[in-house]
CSV table of C-alpha atoms in Angstrom, one decimal:
chain,number,residue,atom,x,y,z
H,1,MET,CA,1.6,-3.1,-22.3
H,2,GLY,CA,-2.2,-3.2,-21.8
H,3,THR,CA,-2.7,-6.7,-23.1
H,4,MET,CA,0.2,-8.4,-21.2
H,5,GLY,CA,-0.2,-10.6,-18.2
H,6,ASP,CA,0.7,-9.3,-14.7
H,7,GLY,CA,4.0,-11.2,-14.6
H,8,THR,CA,5.2,-10.0,-18.0
H,9,ARG,CA,4.1,-6.4,-17.2
H,10,ALA,CA,5.9,-6.5,-13.8
H,11,VAL,CA,9.1,-7.7,-15.4
H,12,ARG,CA,9.1,-5.2,-18.2
H,13,ALA,CA,7.5,-2.2,-16.5
H,14,GLY,CA,9.3,1.1,-16.8
H,15,LEU,CA,12.3,-0.1,-18.8
H,16,PRO,CA,13.8,2.3,-21.3
H,17,GLU,CA,14.1,1.6,-25.0
H,18,PRO,CA,17.0,-0.8,-25.6
H,19,GLU,CA,20.3,0.8,-26.3
H,20,GLN,CA,23.4,-1.0,-27.5
H,21,PHE,CA,25.9,-1.8,-24.8
H,22,GLU,CA,23.7,-0.2,-22.1
H,23,PRO,CA,22.1,-2.0,-19.2
H,24,THR,CA,18.4,-2.9,-19.5
H,25,LEU,CA,17.7,-1.1,-16.3
H,26,PRO,CA,20.1,1.8,-15.8
H,27,GLY,CA,21.8,2.2,-12.4
H,28,PRO,CA,20.8,4.8,-9.9
H,29,VAL,CA,21.6,8.4,-10.8
H,30,PHE,CA,23.2,10.2,-7.8
H,31,ALA,CA,23.0,13.9,-8.7
H,32,ALA,CA,22.0,17.0,-6.9
H,33,HIS,CA,22.4,19.1,-10.0
H,34,PHE,CA,22.7,18.6,-13.8
H,35,HIS,CA,24.5,20.5,-16.6
H,36,LEU,CA,22.2,23.3,-17.3
H,37,SER,CA,23.3,26.2,-19.5
H,38,GLY,CA,21.0,28.9,-20.7
H,39,GLU,CA,17.3,28.8,-19.8
H,40,PRO,CA,16.5,26.3,-17.0
H,41,VAL,CA,14.2,24.1,-19.0
H,42,GLY,CA,14.4,20.4,-19.6
H,43,PRO,CA,13.6,17.1,-17.9
H,44,TYR,CA,16.4,17.3,-15.3
H,45,THR,CA,17.5,20.5,-13.6
H,46,TYR,CA,17.8,20.0,-9.9
H,47,GLY,CA,17.7,16.9,-7.7
H,48,ARG,CA,14.8,17.9,-5.5
H,49,GLU,CA,12.5,18.2,-8.6
H,50,THR,CA,13.4,15.3,-10.9
H,51,ASN,CA,15.8,12.4,-11.3
H,52,PRO,CA,16.1,9.9,-14.1
H,53,THR,CA,15.9,7.0,-11.6
H,54,TRP,CA,12.6,8.3,-10.4
H,55,THR,CA,11.4,8.6,-13.9
H,56,HIS,CA,11.9,4.9,-14.7
H,57,LEU,CA,10.2,3.9,-11.5
H,58,GLU,CA,7.3,6.2,-11.9
H,59,ARG,CA,6.7,4.9,-15.4
H,60,ALA,CA,6.8,1.4,-14.1
H,61,ILE,CA,4.3,2.0,-11.3
H,62,GLY,CA,2.0,3.8,-13.7
H,63,GLU,CA,2.1,0.8,-16.1
H,64,LEU,CA,1.0,-1.4,-13.2
H,65,GLU,CA,-1.7,1.0,-11.9
H,66,ALA,CA,-3.4,1.6,-15.2
H,67,PRO,CA,-2.1,-0.7,-18.0
H,68,GLY,CA,-2.3,0.9,-21.4
H,69,GLU,CA,-3.3,4.3,-20.1
H,70,GLU,CA,-1.5,7.6,-19.7
H,71,VAL,CA,-1.3,8.3,-16.0
H,72,GLY,CA,1.0,10.3,-13.8
H,73,THR,CA,2.9,8.7,-10.9
H,74,THR,CA,4.8,10.6,-8.2
H,75,VAL,CA,7.2,8.7,-5.9
H,76,PHE,CA,7.9,9.8,-2.3
H,77,ALA,CA,10.2,9.0,0.5
H,78,SER,CA,7.6,7.0,2.4
H,79,GLY,CA,3.9,6.0,2.3
H,80,MET,CA,3.1,8.8,4.8
H,81,ALA,CA,4.7,11.3,2.6
H,82,ALA,CA,2.5,10.1,-0.3
H,83,ILE,CA,-0.7,10.2,1.9
H,84,THR,CA,-0.1,13.7,3.2
H,85,ALA,CA,0.9,15.0,-0.2
H,86,VAL,CA,-2.6,14.1,-1.5
H,87,LEU,CA,-4.4,15.6,1.5
H,88,LEU,CA,-2.4,18.7,2.0
H,89,SER,CA,-2.2,19.5,-1.7
H,90,GLN,CA,-5.9,19.4,-2.1
H,91,VAL,CA,-7.6,20.7,1.0
H,92,ARG,CA,-7.7,24.2,2.6
H,93,SER,CA,-9.0,25.7,5.8
H,94,GLY,CA,-12.7,25.4,5.9
H,95,ASP,CA,-12.8,22.2,3.7
H,96,THR,CA,-14.2,18.9,4.8
H,97,VAL,CA,-12.4,15.5,4.5
H,98,VAL,CA,-13.9,12.1,5.2
H,99,LEU,CA,-11.5,9.5,6.6
H,100,PRO,CA,-11.9,5.9,7.8
H,101,ASP,CA,-11.8,5.5,11.6
H,102,ASP,CA,-10.2,2.0,11.3
H,103,GLY,CA,-7.3,2.7,8.9
H,104,TYR,CA,-3.6,2.9,9.3
H,105,GLN,CA,-2.6,3.9,12.8
H,106,ALA,CA,-0.9,7.2,11.6
H,107,LEU,CA,-4.2,8.5,10.2
H,108,PRO,CA,-5.3,9.9,13.6
H,109,LEU,CA,-2.1,12.0,13.5
H,110,VAL,CA,-3.1,13.3,10.1
H,111,ARG,CA,-6.6,14.0,11.4
H,112,GLU,CA,-5.1,16.1,14.2
H,113,GLN,CA,-2.9,18.0,11.8
H,114,LEU,CA,-5.8,18.7,9.4
H,115,ALA,CA,-7.9,19.9,12.3
H,116,ALA,CA,-5.1,22.2,13.4
H,117,TYR,CA,-5.2,23.7,9.9
H,118,GLY,CA,-8.9,24.4,10.1
H,119,VAL,CA,-10.1,21.4,8.1
H,120,GLU,CA,-13.2,19.6,9.3
H,121,VAL,CA,-12.6,15.8,9.5
H,122,ARG,CA,-15.4,13.3,9.6
H,123,THR,CA,-14.7,9.6,10.2
H,124,ALA,CA,-16.6,6.3,9.8
H,125,PRO,CA,-15.7,2.6,9.6
H,126,THR,CA,-14.7,1.0,6.3
H,127,GLY,CA,-17.1,-1.8,6.6
H,128,GLY,CA,-20.7,-1.4,5.4
H,129,ASP,CA,-19.8,1.6,3.3
H,130,ALA,CA,-20.4,3.7,6.3
H,131,GLN,CA,-18.5,6.7,4.9
H,132,LEU,CA,-21.4,7.2,2.4
H,133,ALA,CA,-23.4,9.0,5.1
H,134,LEU,CA,-20.7,11.7,5.6
H,135,LEU,CA,-20.1,12.9,2.0
H,136,THR,CA,-22.3,16.0,1.9
H,137,GLY,CA,-20.1,19.1,1.4
H,138,ALA,CA,-16.9,17.1,1.5
H,139,LYS,CA,-13.9,18.1,-0.6
H,140,LEU,CA,-12.1,14.7,-0.4
H,141,LEU,CA,-13.0,11.1,0.6
H,142,TRP,CA,-10.2,8.9,1.8
H,143,ILE,CA,-10.7,5.1,1.4
H,144,GLU,CA,-8.6,2.3,2.8
H,145,SER,CA,-9.7,-1.0,1.5
H,146,PRO,CA,-8.8,-3.5,2.7
H,147,SER,CA,-8.4,-1.6,5.9
H,148,ASN,CA,-5.3,-2.0,8.1
H,149,PRO,CA,-5.2,-3.9,10.4
H,150,GLY,CA,-8.9,-5.1,10.5
H,151,LEU,CA,-9.1,-6.1,6.8
H,152,ASP,CA,-12.6,-4.7,6.3
H,153,VAL,CA,-13.6,-4.0,2.7
H,154,CYS,CA,-15.9,-1.4,1.2
H,155,ASP,CA,-17.5,-1.1,-2.2
H,156,ILE,CA,-15.1,1.3,-3.8
H,157,ARG,CA,-17.2,1.9,-7.0
H,158,ARG,CA,-20.2,2.7,-4.9
H,159,LEU,CA,-18.4,5.2,-2.7
H,160,VAL,CA,-16.6,6.8,-5.7
H,161,GLU,CA,-19.9,7.4,-7.5
H,162,ALA,CA,-21.5,8.9,-4.4
H,163,ALA,CA,-18.5,11.0,-3.7
H,164,HIS,CA,-18.2,12.4,-7.2
H,165,ALA,CA,-21.9,13.1,-7.2
H,166,ALA,CA,-21.3,15.1,-4.0
H,167,GLY,CA,-18.4,17.0,-5.6
H,168,ALA,CA,-15.7,15.2,-3.7
H,169,LEU,CA,-12.4,13.8,-4.9
H,170,VAL,CA,-11.6,10.2,-3.9
H,171,ALA,CA,-8.2,8.8,-2.8
H,172,VAL,CA,-7.7,5.1,-2.2
H,173,ASP,CA,-5.0,3.7,0.0
H,174,ASN,CA,-4.1,0.5,-1.9
H,175,THR,CA,-1.2,-0.6,0.2
H,176,LEU,CA,-2.6,-4.0,1.2
H,177,ALA,CA,-3.7,-5.0,-2.2
H,178,THR,CA,-1.0,-3.5,-4.5
H,179,PRO,CA,-1.9,-2.7,-8.1
H,180,ILE,CA,-1.9,-6.4,-9.2
H,181,GLY,CA,-4.5,-7.1,-6.5
H,182,GLN,CA,-6.7,-4.0,-7.0
H,183,ARG,CA,-6.6,-1.0,-9.4
H,184,PRO,CA,-8.4,2.0,-7.7
H,185,LEU,CA,-8.2,4.1,-10.8
H,186,GLU,CA,-10.2,1.5,-12.8
H,187,LEU,CA,-12.7,1.6,-10.0
H,188,GLY,CA,-13.1,5.4,-10.5
H,189,ALA,CA,-10.8,6.8,-7.8
H,190,ASP,CA,-8.9,10.1,-8.5
H,191,PHE,CA,-5.8,9.0,-6.6
H,192,SER,CA,-4.3,5.6,-6.0
H,193,VAL,CA,-1.9,5.8,-3.1
H,194,ALA,CA,0.4,3.3,-1.4
H,195,SER,CA,3.2,2.7,0.9
H,196,ASP,CA,5.6,0.9,-1.3
H,197,THR,CA,7.6,-0.1,1.8
H,198,LYS,CA,5.2,-3.0,1.9
H,199,GLY,CA,4.2,-5.4,-0.9
H,200,MET,CA,5.3,-3.4,-3.8
H,201,THR,CA,9.0,-3.7,-2.9
H,202,GLY,CA,8.6,-6.7,-0.7
H,203,HIS,CA,11.9,-7.1,0.9
H,204,GLY,CA,11.6,-4.9,4.0
H,205,ASP,CA,14.6,-2.8,3.1
H,206,VAL,CA,13.2,0.2,1.4
H,207,LEU,CA,10.9,3.0,2.6
H,208,LEU,CA,8.9,4.5,-0.3
H,209,GLY,CA,5.5,5.7,-1.3
H,210,HIS,CA,3.6,6.7,-4.5
H,211,VAL,CA,0.6,8.6,-5.8
H,212,THR,CA,-0.9,7.8,-9.2
H,213,CYS,CA,-3.5,10.0,-10.9
H,214,ARG,CA,-5.3,10.1,-14.3
H,215,ASP,CA,-5.9,13.8,-14.2
H,216,PRO,CA,-2.7,15.7,-15.1
H,217,ARG,CA,-3.8,18.7,-13.0
H,218,LEU,CA,-3.9,16.5,-9.9
H,219,THR,CA,-0.5,15.0,-10.7
H,220,ALA,CA,0.8,18.5,-11.0
H,221,ASP,CA,-0.6,19.4,-7.6
H,222,VAL,CA,1.0,16.4,-6.0
H,223,ARG,CA,4.4,17.0,-7.6
H,224,ARG,CA,4.4,20.6,-6.6
H,225,TRP,CA,3.8,19.5,-3.0
H,226,ARG,CA,6.7,17.1,-3.2
H,227,LYS,CA,8.9,19.9,-4.5
H,228,VAL,CA,7.7,22.3,-1.7
H,229,VAL,CA,8.3,19.9,1.2
H,230,GLY,CA,11.2,17.9,-0.3
H,231,ALA,CA,9.8,14.5,0.6
H,232,ILE,CA,11.9,12.8,-2.1
H,233,PRO,CA,13.2,9.3,-2.3
H,234,GLY,CA,16.9,8.6,-2.6
H,235,PRO,CA,18.0,7.3,-6.0
H,236,MET,CA,19.2,4.0,-4.5
H,237,GLU,CA,15.9,3.4,-2.9
H,238,ALA,CA,14.1,4.2,-6.1
H,239,TRP,CA,16.4,1.8,-8.1
H,240,LEU,CA,15.9,-1.0,-5.5
H,241,ALA,CA,12.2,-0.5,-5.7
H,242,HIS,CA,12.2,-0.8,-9.5
H,243,ARG,CA,14.4,-3.8,-9.3
H,244,SER,CA,12.0,-5.4,-6.9
H,245,LEU,CA,8.9,-4.8,-9.1
H,246,SER,CA,10.1,-7.5,-11.5
H,247,THR,CA,9.2,-10.2,-8.9
H,248,LEU,CA,5.9,-8.6,-7.8
H,249,GLN,CA,3.6,-11.0,-9.4
H,250,LEU,CA,5.7,-14.0,-8.3
H,251,ARG,CA,5.8,-12.8,-4.7
H,252,ILE,CA,2.2,-11.7,-4.4
H,253,ASP,CA,0.8,-14.9,-6.0
H,254,ARG,CA,2.8,-17.1,-3.6
H,255,GLN,CA,1.8,-14.9,-0.6
H,256,CYS,CA,-1.9,-14.8,-1.5
H,257,THR,CA,-2.0,-18.6,-2.0
H,258,THR,CA,-0.4,-19.3,1.3
H,259,ALA,CA,-2.4,-16.6,3.1
H,260,LEU,CA,-5.6,-18.3,2.1
H,261,ALA,CA,-4.3,-21.7,3.2
H,262,LEU,CA,-3.3,-20.1,6.5
H,263,ALA,CA,-6.8,-18.6,7.0
H,264,GLU,CA,-8.4,-21.9,6.2
H,265,SER,CA,-6.1,-23.6,8.8
H,266,LEU,CA,-6.8,-21.0,11.4
H,267,ALA,CA,-10.5,-21.3,10.9
H,268,LYS,CA,-10.3,-24.8,12.3
H,269,ARG,CA,-8.7,-23.8,15.6
H,270,ALA,CA,-11.1,-23.2,18.4
H,271,GLU,CA,-8.7,-20.8,20.2
H,272,VAL,CA,-8.7,-18.4,17.2
H,273,THR,CA,-11.5,-15.9,17.0
H,274,GLY,CA,-12.2,-12.8,14.8
H,275,LEU,CA,-10.4,-14.3,11.8
H,276,ARG,CA,-10.4,-12.0,8.8
H,277,TYR,CA,-9.1,-12.6,5.3
H,278,PRO,CA,-11.0,-11.2,2.3
H,279,GLY,CA,-10.1,-14.2,0.2
H,280,LEU,CA,-11.8,-16.6,2.6
H,281,PRO,CA,-15.3,-17.5,1.3
H,282,THR,CA,-16.7,-17.2,4.8
H,283,ASP,CA,-15.3,-13.7,5.4
H,284,PRO,CA,-17.9,-11.0,5.8
H,285,SER,CA,-16.2,-8.9,3.0
H,286,HIS,CA,-15.6,-11.7,0.6
H,287,ALA,CA,-18.5,-10.9,-1.8
H,288,VAL,CA,-17.5,-7.3,-2.1
H,289,ALA,CA,-13.8,-8.1,-2.3
H,290,THR,CA,-14.4,-10.6,-5.1
H,291,ARG,CA,-16.1,-7.9,-7.2
H,292,GLN,CA,-13.2,-5.4,-7.1
H,293,MET,CA,-10.1,-7.3,-6.1
H,294,ARG,CA,-8.0,-9.6,-8.4
H,295,ARG,CA,-5.9,-10.9,-5.5
H,296,PHE,CA,-6.7,-10.7,-1.8
H,297,GLY,CA,-3.4,-9.8,-0.2
H,298,SER,CA,-0.8,-11.3,2.1
H,299,VAL,CA,-2.2,-10.2,5.5
H,300,VAL,CA,-4.4,-12.3,7.8
H,301,SER,CA,-5.7,-11.0,11.1
H,302,PHE,CA,-7.1,-12.9,14.1
H,303,GLU,CA,-7.4,-12.8,17.8
H,304,LEU,CA,-6.1,-15.0,20.6
H,305,ALA,CA,-7.6,-15.0,24.1
H,306,ASP,CA,-5.5,-12.3,25.6
H,307,ARG,CA,-2.2,-10.5,25.6
H,308,ASP,CA,-0.2,-13.2,27.2
H,309,THR,CA,-1.5,-15.9,24.8
H,310,ALA,CA,-0.6,-13.7,21.9
H,311,GLU,CA,2.9,-13.1,23.2
H,312,ARG,CA,3.4,-16.8,23.8
H,313,PHE,CA,2.3,-17.5,20.2
H,314,LEU,CA,4.7,-14.9,18.8
H,315,THR,CA,7.6,-16.2,20.9
H,316,ALA,CA,7.0,-19.8,19.8
H,317,LEU,CA,7.1,-19.0,16.0
H,318,ARG,CA,10.3,-20.1,14.4
H,319,LEU,CA,9.9,-19.0,10.8
H,320,VAL,CA,8.1,-15.8,11.5
H,321,ASP,CA,9.7,-12.6,12.6
H,322,ASP,CA,8.0,-10.5,15.4
H,323,ALA,CA,8.1,-7.3,13.5
H,324,THR,CA,5.9,-4.5,12.2
H,325,SER,CA,5.1,-3.8,8.6
H,326,PHE,CA,3.8,-6.4,6.1
H,327,GLY,CA,4.1,-7.6,2.5
H,328,GLY,CA,7.7,-8.9,2.7
H,329,VAL,CA,9.1,-12.2,1.5
H,330,ARG,CA,9.8,-13.2,5.1
H,331,SER,CA,6.7,-13.7,7.2
H,332,THR,CA,6.1,-11.4,10.1
H,333,ALA,CA,3.5,-11.2,12.8
H,334,GLU,CA,2.9,-8.8,15.7
H,335,ARG,CA,0.5,-8.1,18.5
H,336,ARG,CA,-0.9,-5.0,17.0
H,337,GLY,CA,-2.1,-3.5,20.3
H,338,ARG,CA,1.4,-2.9,21.4
H,339,TRP,CA,1.6,0.3,19.4
H,340,GLY,CA,-1.7,1.9,20.5
H,341,GLY,CA,-3.8,3.8,18.0
H,342,ASP,CA,-5.7,0.8,16.7
H,343,ALA,CA,-9.0,-0.2,18.1
H,344,VAL,CA,-8.1,-3.8,18.5
H,345,ALA,CA,-8.1,-6.4,21.3
H,346,GLU,CA,-5.0,-7.1,23.4
H,347,GLY,CA,-4.7,-10.5,21.7
H,348,PHE,CA,-5.1,-9.2,18.1
H,349,ILE,CA,-2.5,-10.6,15.7
H,350,ARG,CA,-1.7,-9.1,12.3
H,351,PHE,CA,0.1,-11.8,10.3
H,352,SER,CA,1.9,-11.0,7.1
H,353,VAL,CA,2.5,-14.1,5.0
H,354,GLY,CA,5.8,-14.3,3.2
H,355,ALA,CA,7.2,-16.6,0.5
H,356,GLU,CA,8.2,-19.6,2.6
H,357,ASP,CA,7.0,-23.0,1.6
H,358,PRO,CA,3.4,-23.2,2.7
H,359,GLU,CA,3.7,-26.5,4.4
H,360,ASP,CA,6.6,-25.2,6.6
H,361,LEU,CA,4.8,-22.0,7.5
H,362,LEU,CA,1.5,-23.6,8.4
H,363,ALA,CA,3.3,-26.2,10.5
H,364,ASP,CA,5.1,-23.5,12.3
H,365,VAL,CA,1.9,-21.7,13.1
H,366,GLU,CA,0.3,-24.9,14.3
H,367,GLN,CA,3.1,-25.7,16.7
H,368,ALA,CA,3.1,-22.1,18.0
H,369,LEU,CA,-0.6,-22.1,18.6
H,370,ASP,CA,-0.2,-25.4,20.5
H,371,ALA,CA,2.6,-23.9,22.6
H,372,ALA,CA,0.6,-20.7,23.3
H,373,VAL,CA,-2.6,-22.4,24.7
H,374,ARG,CA,-0.9,-25.1,26.8
């Protein structure tokens, strides 16, 4: 499927060969064990190791991550299960890992756990390729670009080349972009990782994550880790995720188009500061993002004057849910500082653009801003 367009690929990804009187996408397989006489060899033996529903989904994601190539994808019960599988399958006590200091809010928890295991953790911001200065002696570089929630972007190719030259593996958290927005493996990364809870599944009703690798040895490491810790997705979640991939291009294109329109609208409002969206030509990351991203994502971030203004804005929104997470078909927004763990101002808003009519969504944001600053 290497020559197909994104929409065609998303619709067809991971489907089995047609079989008379069988569904095009088989239903979820609920099984803890399988018929297994004689030697325990074969594709399906025990439900913690393999499942046919996972197989279809893993093939589908692999086709999106690296069209036309042979890659290995491993699905997990959540994005954090996927993140920790990469890190903890690769590093040992005495190793050094380089993390962003402005990434997903659970990364500090990962940093604490790595330190407890005797791993040295170095951190630097995503912007300005600041992690370059920390690569000497590192075993693994972790990139999050665009970063969550600040939406900074780094030059992935440049960082990958430097990391590989220093003997380090590279993992890219691609959650914000999704594979149709950015393909980390094509940019040279060893691991493409994502929380599929977000844009990949897009409906806010599934927790899931995945890791995709070109190197079969790295895939084997990750899959062994999944087997050891049992961080497996349920078959229903995996089936729902595969079902949802068919609309990936439709959803993401609509969301990205509206996100840019929202950013352009917000840029005209005096009460909005710190506006970030990589697709906005005036954004500090736009030049780098344009070189490596094919779509710029559904998330826009900005600041309002203070906590109270932000809360008034969120309360006044009628078409936008005050909820965490992002990438869903229903727009959400939140005052990110309420969770702690992110270095953001009290009035910082992370806005996830959904699939509503752009005119309706932008009008809702305008009236909410008017209400918030009166």
